Structure formats: structure tokens, C-alpha cells
């Protein structure tokens, strides 16, 4: 893994896999990574922007906020998630890395 743990290459193999989204110390929601997408032009330092789309159950609807997500192989990470819409499977949330 690179020095920067948040890269598109880290998340692409995880598409379709499950995460646990923690609302607090005792309440968690099952969440799935449904998309990892490259963004626009690379930054002057060579960093490639990208976004991640997660799908969670239809309720509760979460406001934009920083949430702790855990993945069985990748461990825990805190991501700023923004709700982006409803799909038949639930609510979708996006994390953007610029």
C-alpha cells in the first residue's frame, strides 16, 4: 500500500464488498461499496482524484457527516459521506477524494 491509504487502487478491488458503517459505538449499518470512479485531472502533485459510492439500507437516512466504516480486510477508516440519492437497494452515499 502507498503512503497515502486513500487511493483508487486500494478501493477498486473492494467493489461489491461489504462494509460496516458505524452510527455510534453500538449502532451499525451494513453498507456495500458499489462504485469506485476516477475523477478529473490529476493534481499538480500527481494525486488522482476519485470518488466512492456506498449503498446502505433505506432507513435511517443519514445526513452528510464523517462516519467510521470498517472492512474485514482493510480495517477502519473515517470518511466524509454525502447522501446522493435513493436506489431500489437503498440509499447511496458518496465520498470524494480530490
PDB file of N, CA and C in Angstrom:
ATOM      1  N   UNK A   1       0.855  -1.175   0.000  1.00  0.00           N
ATOM      2  CA  UNK A   1       0.000   0.000   0.000  1.00  0.00           C
ATOM      3  C   UNK A   1       0.898   1.234   0.000  1.00  0.00           C
ATOM      4  N   UNK A   2       0.469   2.275  -0.690  1.00  0.00           N
ATOM      5  CA  UNK A   2       1.240   3.509  -0.753  1.00  0.00           C
ATOM      6  C   UNK A   2       1.169   4.247   0.580  1.00  0.00           C
ATOM      7  N   UNK A   3       1.976   5.311   0.693  1.00  0.00           N
ATOM      8  CA  UNK A   3       1.957   6.113   1.918  1.00  0.00           C
ATOM      9  C   UNK A   3       0.583   6.732   2.139  1.00  0.00           C
ATOM     10  N   UNK A   4      -0.120   7.055   1.054  1.00  0.00           N
ATOM     11  CA  UNK A   4      -1.481   7.593   1.147  1.00  0.00           C
ATOM     12  C   UNK A   4      -2.451   6.419   1.093  1.00  0.00           C
ATOM     13  N   UNK A   5      -3.151   6.115   2.189  1.00  0.00           N
ATOM     14  CA  UNK A   5      -4.035   4.947   2.182  1.00  0.00           C
ATOM     15  C   UNK A   5      -5.302   5.143   1.359  1.00  0.00           C
ATOM     16  N   UNK A   6      -5.581   6.359   0.941  1.00  0.00           N
ATOM     17  CA  UNK A   6      -6.805   6.619   0.196  1.00  0.00           C
ATOM     18  C   UNK A   6      -6.475   6.822  -1.274  1.00  0.00           C
ATOM     19  N   UNK A   7      -6.430   5.710  -2.001  1.00  0.00           N
ATOM     20  CA  UNK A   7      -6.183   5.734  -3.439  1.00  0.00           C
ATOM     21  C   UNK A   7      -7.256   4.904  -4.133  1.00  0.00           C
ATOM     22  N   UNK A   8      -7.496   5.218  -5.384  1.00  0.00           N
ATOM     23  CA  UNK A   8      -8.462   4.456  -6.172  1.00  0.00           C
ATOM     24  C   UNK A   8      -8.049   2.980  -6.230  1.00  0.00           C
ATOM     25  N   UNK A   9      -6.755   2.721  -6.393  1.00  0.00           N
ATOM     26  CA  UNK A   9      -6.261   1.345  -6.494  1.00  0.00           C
ATOM     27  C   UNK A   9      -6.580   0.538  -5.231  1.00  0.00           C
ATOM     28  N   UNK A  10      -6.626   1.187  -4.095  1.00  0.00           N
ATOM     29  CA  UNK A  10      -6.959   0.478  -2.848  1.00  0.00           C
ATOM     30  C   UNK A  10      -8.413   0.030  -2.841  1.00  0.00           C
ATOM     31  N   UNK A  11      -9.301   0.857  -3.393  1.00  0.00           N
ATOM     32  CA  UNK A  11     -10.734   0.582  -3.279  1.00  0.00           C
ATOM     33  C   UNK A  11     -11.324  -0.188  -4.457  1.00  0.00           C
ATOM     34  N   UNK A  12     -10.729  -0.115  -5.634  1.00  0.00           N
ATOM     35  CA  UNK A  12     -11.305  -0.809  -6.797  1.00  0.00           C
ATOM     36  C   UNK A  12     -11.542  -2.303  -6.554  1.00  0.00           C
ATOM     37  N   UNK A  13     -10.607  -3.023  -5.932  1.00  0.00           N
ATOM     38  CA  UNK A  13     -10.865  -4.452  -5.694  1.00  0.00           C
ATOM     39  C   UNK A  13     -11.987  -4.719  -4.687  1.00  0.00           C
ATOM     40  N   UNK A  14     -12.415  -3.694  -3.975  1.00  0.00           N
ATOM     41  CA  UNK A  14     -13.435  -3.859  -2.938  1.00  0.00           C
ATOM     42  C   UNK A  14     -14.856  -3.618  -3.448  1.00  0.00           C
ATOM     43  N   UNK A  15     -15.006  -3.253  -4.726  1.00  0.00           N
ATOM     44  CA  UNK A  15     -16.348  -3.006  -5.273  1.00  0.00           C
ATOM     45  C   UNK A  15     -17.197  -4.265  -5.093  1.00  0.00           C
ATOM     46  N   UNK A  16     -18.366  -4.075  -4.540  1.00  0.00           N
ATOM     47  CA  UNK A  16     -19.288  -5.180  -4.281  1.00  0.00           C
ATOM     48  C   UNK A  16     -19.145  -5.778  -2.896  1.00  0.00           C
ATOM     49  N   UNK A  17     -18.097  -5.407  -2.180  1.00  0.00           N
ATOM     50  CA  UNK A  17     -17.892  -5.997  -0.855  1.00  0.00           C
ATOM     51  C   UNK A  17     -18.583  -5.181   0.229  1.00  0.00           C
ATOM     52  N   UNK A  18     -18.780  -5.832   1.358  1.00  0.00           N
ATOM     53  CA  UNK A  18     -19.499  -5.219   2.460  1.00  0.00           C
ATOM     54  C   UNK A  18     -18.603  -4.470   3.425  1.00  0.00           C
ATOM     55  N   UNK A  19     -19.133  -3.377   3.937  1.00  0.00           N
ATOM     56  CA  UNK A  19     -18.514  -2.565   4.974  1.00  0.00           C
ATOM     57  C   UNK A  19     -19.516  -2.467   6.116  1.00  0.00           C
ATOM     58  N   UNK A  20     -19.046  -2.113   7.282  1.00  0.00           N
ATOM     59  CA  UNK A  20     -19.914  -1.785   8.404  1.00  0.00           C
ATOM     60  C   UNK A  20     -19.803  -0.291   8.635  1.00  0.00           C
ATOM     61  N   UNK A  21     -20.915   0.414   8.590  1.00  0.00           N
ATOM     62  CA  UNK A  21     -20.959   1.852   8.828  1.00  0.00           C
ATOM     63  C   UNK A  21     -21.459   2.057  10.255  1.00  0.00           C
ATOM     64  N   UNK A  22     -20.616   2.650  11.085  1.00  0.00           N
ATOM     65  CA  UNK A  22     -20.966   2.860  12.494  1.00  0.00           C
ATOM     66  C   UNK A  22     -21.621   4.220  12.696  1.00  0.00           C
ATOM     67  N   UNK A  23     -22.815   4.212  13.294  1.00  0.00           N
ATOM     68  CA  UNK A  23     -23.509   5.457  13.620  1.00  0.00           C
ATOM     69  C   UNK A  23     -23.058   5.972  14.979  1.00  0.00           C
ATOM     70  N   UNK A  24     -22.727   5.050  15.869  1.00  0.00           N
ATOM     71  CA  UNK A  24     -22.175   5.365  17.184  1.00  0.00           C
ATOM     72  C   UNK A  24     -21.464   4.105  17.652  1.00  0.00           C
ATOM     73  N   UNK A  25     -21.082   4.030  18.901  1.00  0.00           N
ATOM     74  CA  UNK A  25     -20.322   2.882  19.390  1.00  0.00           C
ATOM     75  C   UNK A  25     -21.101   1.573  19.379  1.00  0.00           C
ATOM     76  N   UNK A  26     -22.429   1.643  19.318  1.00  0.00           N
ATOM     77  CA  UNK A  26     -23.237   0.429  19.417  1.00  0.00           C
ATOM     78  C   UNK A  26     -24.141   0.174  18.219  1.00  0.00           C
ATOM     79  N   UNK A  27     -24.287   1.139  17.317  1.00  0.00           N
ATOM     80  CA  UNK A  27     -25.234   1.010  16.220  1.00  0.00           C
ATOM     81  C   UNK A  27     -24.490   1.017  14.888  1.00  0.00           C
ATOM     82  N   UNK A  28     -24.726  -0.037  14.105  1.00  0.00           N
ATOM     83  CA  UNK A  28     -24.034  -0.167  12.823  1.00  0.00           C
ATOM     84  C   UNK A  28     -25.032  -0.506  11.722  1.00  0.00           C
ATOM     85  N   UNK A  29     -24.682  -0.114  10.505  1.00  0.00           N
ATOM     86  CA  UNK A  29     -25.484  -0.443   9.325  1.00  0.00           C
ATOM     87  C   UNK A  29     -24.624  -1.225   8.339  1.00  0.00           C
ATOM     88  N   UNK A  30     -25.187  -2.262   7.723  1.00  0.00           N
ATOM     89  CA  UNK A  30     -24.452  -2.922   6.657  1.00  0.00           C
ATOM     90  C   UNK A  30     -24.408  -1.995   5.439  1.00  0.00           C
ATOM     91  N   UNK A  31     -23.267  -1.880   4.839  1.00  0.00           N
ATOM     92  CA  UNK A  31     -23.055  -0.961   3.716  1.00  0.00           C
ATOM     93  C   UNK A  31     -22.221  -1.683   2.673  1.00  0.00           C
ATOM     94  N   UNK A  32     -22.451  -1.365   1.411  1.00  0.00           N
ATOM     95  CA  UNK A  32     -21.729  -2.023   0.328  1.00  0.00           C
ATOM     96  C   UNK A  32     -21.116  -0.966  -0.581  1.00  0.00           C
ATOM     97  N   UNK A  33     -19.876  -1.192  -0.990  1.00  0.00           N
ATOM     98  CA  UNK A  33     -19.229  -0.307  -1.967  1.00  0.00           C
ATOM     99  C   UNK A  33     -19.741  -0.690  -3.345  1.00  0.00           C
ATOM    100  N   UNK A  34     -20.417   0.234  -4.017  1.00  0.00           N
ATOM    101  CA  UNK A  34     -21.000  -0.084  -5.324  1.00  0.00           C
ATOM    102  C   UNK A  34     -20.224   0.529  -6.485  1.00  0.00           C
ATOM    103  N   UNK A  35     -19.373   1.521  -6.203  1.00  0.00           N
ATOM    104  CA  UNK A  35     -18.606   2.130  -7.293  1.00  0.00           C
ATOM    105  C   UNK A  35     -17.369   2.822  -6.735  1.00  0.00           C
ATOM    106  N   UNK A  36     -16.280   2.707  -7.487  1.00  0.00           N
ATOM    107  CA  UNK A  36     -15.047   3.455  -7.234  1.00  0.00           C
ATOM    108  C   UNK A  36     -14.653   4.033  -8.591  1.00  0.00           C
ATOM    109  N   UNK A  37     -14.677   5.362  -8.705  1.00  0.00           N
ATOM    110  CA  UNK A  37     -14.563   6.003 -10.020  1.00  0.00           C
ATOM    111  C   UNK A  37     -13.482   7.076 -10.003  1.00  0.00           C
ATOM    112  N   UNK A  38     -12.651   7.073 -11.045  1.00  0.00           N
ATOM    113  CA  UNK A  38     -11.624   8.109 -11.196  1.00  0.00           C
ATOM    114  C   UNK A  38     -12.292   9.449 -11.457  1.00  0.00           C
ATOM    115  N   UNK A  39     -11.676  10.504 -10.929  1.00  0.00           N
ATOM    116  CA  UNK A  39     -12.188  11.861 -11.125  1.00  0.00           C
ATOM    117  C   UNK A  39     -11.530  12.510 -12.331  1.00  0.00           C
ATOM    118  N   UNK A  40     -11.435  13.831 -12.273  1.00  0.00           N
ATOM    119  CA  UNK A  40     -10.884  14.607 -13.374  1.00  0.00           C
ATOM    120  C   UNK A  40      -9.374  14.532 -13.440  1.00  0.00           C
ATOM    121  N   UNK A  41      -8.780  15.636 -13.818  1.00  0.00           N
ATOM    122  CA  UNK A  41      -7.331  15.709 -13.987  1.00  0.00           C
ATOM    123  C   UNK A  41      -6.602  15.520 -12.668  1.00  0.00           C
ATOM    124  N   UNK A  42      -5.429  14.928 -12.766  1.00  0.00           N
ATOM    125  CA  UNK A  42      -4.602  14.740 -11.578  1.00  0.00           C
ATOM    126  C   UNK A  42      -4.137  16.084 -11.043  1.00  0.00           C
ATOM    127  N   UNK A  43      -3.936  16.143  -9.746  1.00  0.00           N
ATOM    128  CA  UNK A  43      -3.424  17.350  -9.091  1.00  0.00           C
ATOM    129  C   UNK A  43      -1.959  17.554  -9.486  1.00  0.00           C
ATOM    130  N   UNK A  44      -1.410  18.772  -9.280  1.00  0.00           N
ATOM    131  CA  UNK A  44      -0.005  19.020  -9.619  1.00  0.00           C
ATOM    132  C   UNK A  44       0.961  18.044  -8.941  1.00  0.00           C
ATOM    133  N   UNK A  45       0.590  17.528  -7.782  1.00  0.00           N
ATOM    134  CA  UNK A  45       1.465  16.573  -7.097  1.00  0.00           C
ATOM    135  C   UNK A  45       1.283  15.147  -7.617  1.00  0.00           C
ATOM    136  N   UNK A  46       0.445  14.968  -8.646  1.00  0.00           N
ATOM    137  CA  UNK A  46       0.235  13.658  -9.246  1.00  0.00           C
ATOM    138  C   UNK A  46      -0.886  12.851  -8.643  1.00  0.00           C
ATOM    139  N   UNK A  47      -1.482  13.363  -7.586  1.00  0.00           N
ATOM    140  CA  UNK A  47      -2.572  12.651  -6.920  1.00  0.00           C
ATOM    141  C   UNK A  47      -3.800  12.602  -7.830  1.00  0.00           C
ATOM    142  N   UNK A  48      -4.374  11.404  -7.990  1.00  0.00           N
ATOM    143  CA  UNK A  48      -5.541  11.210  -8.846  1.00  0.00           C
ATOM    144  C   UNK A  48      -6.818  11.342  -8.024  1.00  0.00           C
ATOM    145  N   UNK A  49      -7.677  12.321  -8.339  1.00  0.00           N
ATOM    146  CA  UNK A  49      -8.950  12.416  -7.625  1.00  0.00           C
ATOM    147  C   UNK A  49      -9.837  11.213  -7.966  1.00  0.00           C
ATOM    148  N   UNK A  50     -10.675  10.832  -7.013  1.00  0.00           N
ATOM    149  CA  UNK A  50     -11.607   9.731  -7.245  1.00  0.00           C
ATOM    150  C   UNK A  50     -12.764   9.852  -6.266  1.00  0.00           C
ATOM    151  N   UNK A  51     -13.798   9.053  -6.521  1.00  0.00           N
ATOM    152  CA  UNK A  51     -14.948   9.033  -5.611  1.00  0.00           C
ATOM    153  C   UNK A  51     -15.371   7.590  -5.368  1.00  0.00           C
ATOM    154  N   UNK A  52     -16.009   7.402  -4.238  1.00  0.00           N
ATOM    155  CA  UNK A  52     -16.548   6.104  -3.851  1.00  0.00           C
ATOM    156  C   UNK A  52     -18.043   6.260  -3.620  1.00  0.00           C
ATOM    157  N   UNK A  53     -18.821   5.304  -4.070  1.00  0.00           N
ATOM    158  CA  UNK A  53     -20.255   5.299  -3.820  1.00  0.00           C
ATOM    159  C   UNK A  53     -20.595   4.061  -3.000  1.00  0.00           C
ATOM    160  N   UNK A  54     -21.252   4.303  -1.877  1.00  0.00           N
ATOM    161  CA  UNK A  54     -21.685   3.241  -0.972  1.00  0.00           C
ATOM    162  C   UNK A  54     -23.195   3.173  -0.980  1.00  0.00           C
ATOM    163  N   UNK A  55     -23.732   1.981  -0.769  1.00  0.00           N
ATOM    164  CA  UNK A  55     -25.181   1.815  -0.638  1.00  0.00           C
ATOM    165  C   UNK A  55     -25.482   1.237   0.733  1.00  0.00           C
ATOM    166  N   UNK A  56     -26.417   1.869   1.430  1.00  0.00           N
ATOM    167  CA  UNK A  56     -26.830   1.470   2.775  1.00  0.00           C
ATOM    168  C   UNK A  56     -28.339   1.216   2.763  1.00  0.00           C
ATOM    169  N   UNK A  57     -28.875   0.633   3.828  1.00  0.00           N
ATOM    170  CA  UNK A  57     -30.318   0.406   3.895  1.00  0.00           C
ATOM    171  C   UNK A  57     -31.110   1.705   3.719  1.00  0.00           C
ATOM    172  N   UNK A  58     -32.378   1.595   3.303  1.00  0.00           N
ATOM    173  CA  UNK A  58     -33.187   2.791   3.063  1.00  0.00           C
ATOM    174  C   UNK A  58     -33.498   3.599   4.316  1.00  0.00           C
ATOM    175  N   UNK A  59     -33.361   3.007   5.479  1.00  0.00           N
ATOM    176  CA  UNK A  59     -33.590   3.733   6.730  1.00  0.00           C
ATOM    177  C   UNK A  59     -32.552   3.267   7.743  1.00  0.00           C
ATOM    178  N   UNK A  60     -32.060   4.156   8.529  1.00  0.00           N
ATOM    179  CA  UNK A  60     -32.359   5.588   8.559  1.00  0.00           C
ATOM    180  C   UNK A  60     -31.607   6.330   7.453  1.00  0.00           C
ATOM    181  N   UNK A  61     -32.176   7.434   7.007  1.00  0.00           N
ATOM    182  CA  UNK A  61     -31.486   8.316   6.063  1.00  0.00           C
ATOM    183  C   UNK A  61     -30.473   9.131   6.854  1.00  0.00           C
ATOM    184  N   UNK A  62     -29.234   9.064   6.450  1.00  0.00           N
ATOM    185  CA  UNK A  62     -28.165   9.728   7.193  1.00  0.00           C
ATOM    186  C   UNK A  62     -27.834  11.091   6.602  1.00  0.00           C
ATOM    187  N   UNK A  63     -27.558  12.080   7.433  1.00  0.00           N
ATOM    188  CA  UNK A  63     -27.110  13.379   6.921  1.00  0.00           C
ATOM    189  C   UNK A  63     -25.634  13.286   6.539  1.00  0.00           C
ATOM    190  N   UNK A  64     -25.172  14.260   5.751  1.00  0.00           N
ATOM    191  CA  UNK A  64     -23.741  14.280   5.454  1.00  0.00           C
ATOM    192  C   UNK A  64     -22.975  14.449   6.757  1.00  0.00           C
ATOM    193  N   UNK A  65     -21.913  13.673   6.876  1.00  0.00           N
ATOM    194  CA  UNK A  65     -21.154  13.673   8.117  1.00  0.00           C
ATOM    195  C   UNK A  65     -19.935  12.776   7.932  1.00  0.00           C
ATOM    196  N   UNK A  66     -19.059  12.785   8.917  1.00  0.00           N
ATOM    197  CA  UNK A  66     -17.943  11.853   8.943  1.00  0.00           C
ATOM    198  C   UNK A  66     -18.412  10.597   9.664  1.00  0.00           C
ATOM    199  N   UNK A  67     -18.258   9.449   9.004  1.00  0.00           N
ATOM    200  CA  UNK A  67     -18.676   8.172   9.561  1.00  0.00           C
ATOM    201  C   UNK A  67     -17.492   7.205   9.560  1.00  0.00           C
ATOM    202  N   UNK A  68     -17.483   6.342  10.557  1.00  0.00           N
ATOM    203  CA  UNK A  68     -16.472   5.283  10.603  1.00  0.00           C
ATOM    204  C   UNK A  68     -17.008   4.101   9.817  1.00  0.00           C
ATOM    205  N   UNK A  69     -16.203   3.650   8.849  1.00  0.00           N
ATOM    206  CA  UNK A  69     -16.530   2.447   8.088  1.00  0.00           C
ATOM    207  C   UNK A  69     -15.452   1.419   8.356  1.00  0.00           C
ATOM    208  N   UNK A  70     -15.863   0.163   8.442  1.00  0.00           N
ATOM    209  CA  UNK A  70     -14.910  -0.925   8.646  1.00  0.00           C
ATOM    210  C   UNK A  70     -15.090  -1.955   7.546  1.00  0.00           C
ATOM    211  N   UNK A  71     -13.972  -2.459   7.074  1.00  0.00           N
ATOM    212  CA  UNK A  71     -13.955  -3.517   6.074  1.00  0.00           C
ATOM    213  C   UNK A  71     -13.131  -4.669   6.645  1.00  0.00           C
ATOM    214  N   UNK A  72     -13.552  -5.924   6.421  1.00  0.00           N
ATOM    215  CA  UNK A  72     -12.835  -7.056   7.023  1.00  0.00           C
ATOM    216  C   UNK A  72     -11.340  -7.099   6.689  1.00  0.00           C
ATOM    217  N   UNK A  73     -10.950  -6.746   5.470  1.00  0.00           N
ATOM    218  CA  UNK A  73      -9.541  -6.787   5.091  1.00  0.00           C
ATOM    219  C   UNK A  73      -8.836  -5.437   5.239  1.00  0.00           C
ATOM    220  N   UNK A  74      -9.566  -4.341   5.124  1.00  0.00           N
ATOM    221  CA  UNK A  74      -8.940  -3.015   5.112  1.00  0.00           C
ATOM    222  C   UNK A  74      -8.966  -2.312   6.467  1.00  0.00           C
ATOM    223  N   UNK A  75      -9.740  -2.818   7.395  1.00  0.00           N
ATOM    224  CA  UNK A  75      -9.811  -2.198   8.713  1.00  0.00           C
ATOM    225  C   UNK A  75     -10.751  -1.002   8.730  1.00  0.00           C
ATOM    226  N   UNK A  76     -10.566  -0.137   9.732  1.00  0.00           N
ATOM    227  CA  UNK A  76     -11.454   1.008   9.949  1.00  0.00           C
ATOM    228  C   UNK A  76     -10.904   2.254   9.286  1.00  0.00           C
ATOM    229  N   UNK A  77     -11.816   3.098   8.819  1.00  0.00           N
ATOM    230  CA  UNK A  77     -11.467   4.385   8.219  1.00  0.00           C
ATOM    231  C   UNK A  77     -12.605   5.354   8.463  1.00  0.00           C
ATOM    232  N   UNK A  78     -12.279   6.619   8.632  1.00  0.00           N
ATOM    233  CA  UNK A  78     -13.290   7.664   8.793  1.00  0.00           C
ATOM    234  C   UNK A  78     -13.421   8.401   7.473  1.00  0.00           C
ATOM    235  N   UNK A  79     -14.641   8.407   6.918  1.00  0.00           N
ATOM    236  CA  UNK A  79     -14.896   9.054   5.629  1.00  0.00           C
ATOM    237  C   UNK A  79     -16.037  10.052   5.756  1.00  0.00           C
ATOM    238  N   UNK A  80     -15.908  11.161   5.030  1.00  0.00           N
ATOM    239  CA  UNK A  80     -16.985  12.139   4.945  1.00  0.00           C
ATOM    240  C   UNK A  80     -17.925  11.666   3.843  1.00  0.00           C
ATOM    241  N   UNK A  81     -19.142  11.289   4.230  1.00  0.00           N
ATOM    242  CA  UNK A  81     -20.136  10.779   3.286  1.00  0.00           C
ATOM    243  C   UNK A  81     -21.250  11.791   3.091  1.00  0.00           C
ATOM    244  N   UNK A  82     -21.681  11.903   1.840  1.00  0.00           N
ATOM    245  CA  UNK A  82     -22.759  12.807   1.451  1.00  0.00           C
ATOM    246  C   UNK A  82     -23.850  11.969   0.792  1.00  0.00           C
ATOM    247  N   UNK A  83     -25.111  12.098   1.239  1.00  0.00           N
ATOM    248  CA  UNK A  83     -26.186  11.354   0.574  1.00  0.00           C
ATOM    249  C   UNK A  83     -26.364  11.869  -0.853  1.00  0.00           C
ATOM    250  N   UNK A  84     -26.492  10.927  -1.815  1.00  0.00           N
ATOM    251  CA  UNK A  84     -26.633  11.354  -3.220  1.00  0.00           C
ATOM    252  C   UNK A  84     -27.896  10.833  -3.883  1.00  0.00           C
ATOM    253  N   UNK A  85     -28.639   9.943  -3.221  1.00  0.00           N
ATOM    254  CA  UNK A  85     -29.894   9.519  -3.826  1.00  0.00           C
ATOM    255  C   UNK A  85     -30.368   8.160  -3.368  1.00  0.00           C
ATOM    256  N   UNK A  86     -31.602   7.854  -3.778  1.00  0.00           N
ATOM    257  CA  UNK A  86     -32.218   6.560  -3.479  1.00  0.00           C
ATOM    258  C   UNK A  86     -32.103   5.665  -4.702  1.00  0.00           C
ATOM    259  N   UNK A  87     -31.884   4.398  -4.428  1.00  0.00           N
ATOM    260  CA  UNK A  87     -31.880   3.359  -5.452  1.00  0.00           C
ATOM    261  C   UNK A  87     -32.782   2.244  -4.945  1.00  0.00           C
ATOM    262  N   UNK A  88     -33.162   1.308  -5.798  1.00  0.00           N
ATOM    263  CA  UNK A  88     -34.021   0.213  -5.323  1.00  0.00           C
ATOM    264  C   UNK A  88     -33.433  -0.536  -4.119  1.00  0.00           C
ATOM    265  N   UNK A  89     -32.089  -0.614  -4.028  1.00  0.00           N
ATOM    266  CA  UNK A  89     -31.458  -1.344  -2.936  1.00  0.00           C
ATOM    267  C   UNK A  89     -31.286  -0.544  -1.659  1.00  0.00           C
ATOM    268  N   UNK A  90     -31.494   0.748  -1.711  1.00  0.00           N
ATOM    269  CA  UNK A  90     -31.314   1.578  -0.517  1.00  0.00           C
ATOM    270  C   UNK A  90     -30.856   2.977  -0.847  1.00  0.00           C
ATOM    271  N   UNK A  91     -30.221   3.626   0.118  1.00  0.00           N
ATOM    272  CA  UNK A  91     -29.706   4.992  -0.059  1.00  0.00           C
ATOM    273  C   UNK A  91     -28.239   4.936  -0.443  1.00  0.00           C
ATOM    274  N   UNK A  92     -27.851   5.846  -1.332  1.00  0.00           N
ATOM    275  CA  UNK A  92     -26.451   5.908  -1.745  1.00  0.00           C
ATOM    276  C   UNK A  92     -25.778   7.139  -1.145  1.00  0.00           C
ATOM    277  N   UNK A  93     -24.505   6.945  -0.803  1.00  0.00           N
ATOM    278  CA  UNK A  93     -23.667   7.973  -0.201  1.00  0.00           C
ATOM    279  C   UNK A  93     -22.346   8.018  -0.952  1.00  0.00           C
ATOM    280  N   UNK A  94     -21.798   9.216  -1.062  1.00  0.00           N
ATOM    281  CA  UNK A  94     -20.557   9.383  -1.815  1.00  0.00           C
ATOM    282  C   UNK A  94     -19.469   9.984  -0.940  1.00  0.00           C
ATOM    283  N   UNK A  95     -18.246   9.489  -1.133  1.00  0.00           N
ATOM    284  CA  UNK A  95     -17.041  10.073  -0.542  1.00  0.00           C
ATOM    285  C   UNK A  95     -16.162  10.517  -1.704  1.00  0.00           C
ATOM    286  N   UNK A  96     -15.681  11.759  -1.677  1.00  0.00           N
ATOM    287  CA  UNK A  96     -14.861  12.308  -2.769  1.00  0.00           C
ATOM    288  C   UNK A  96     -13.470  12.592  -2.234  1.00  0.00           C
ATOM    289  N   UNK A  97     -12.475  12.194  -2.995  1.00  0.00           N
ATOM    290  CA  UNK A  97     -11.070  12.427  -2.666  1.00  0.00           C
ATOM    291  C   UNK A  97     -10.475  13.259  -3.778  1.00  0.00           C
ATOM    292  N   UNK A  98     -10.128  14.510  -3.482  1.00  0.00           N
ATOM    293  CA  UNK A  98      -9.603  15.415  -4.508  1.00  0.00           C
ATOM    294  C   UNK A  98      -8.109  15.583  -4.383  1.00  0.00           C
TER     295      UNK A  98
END
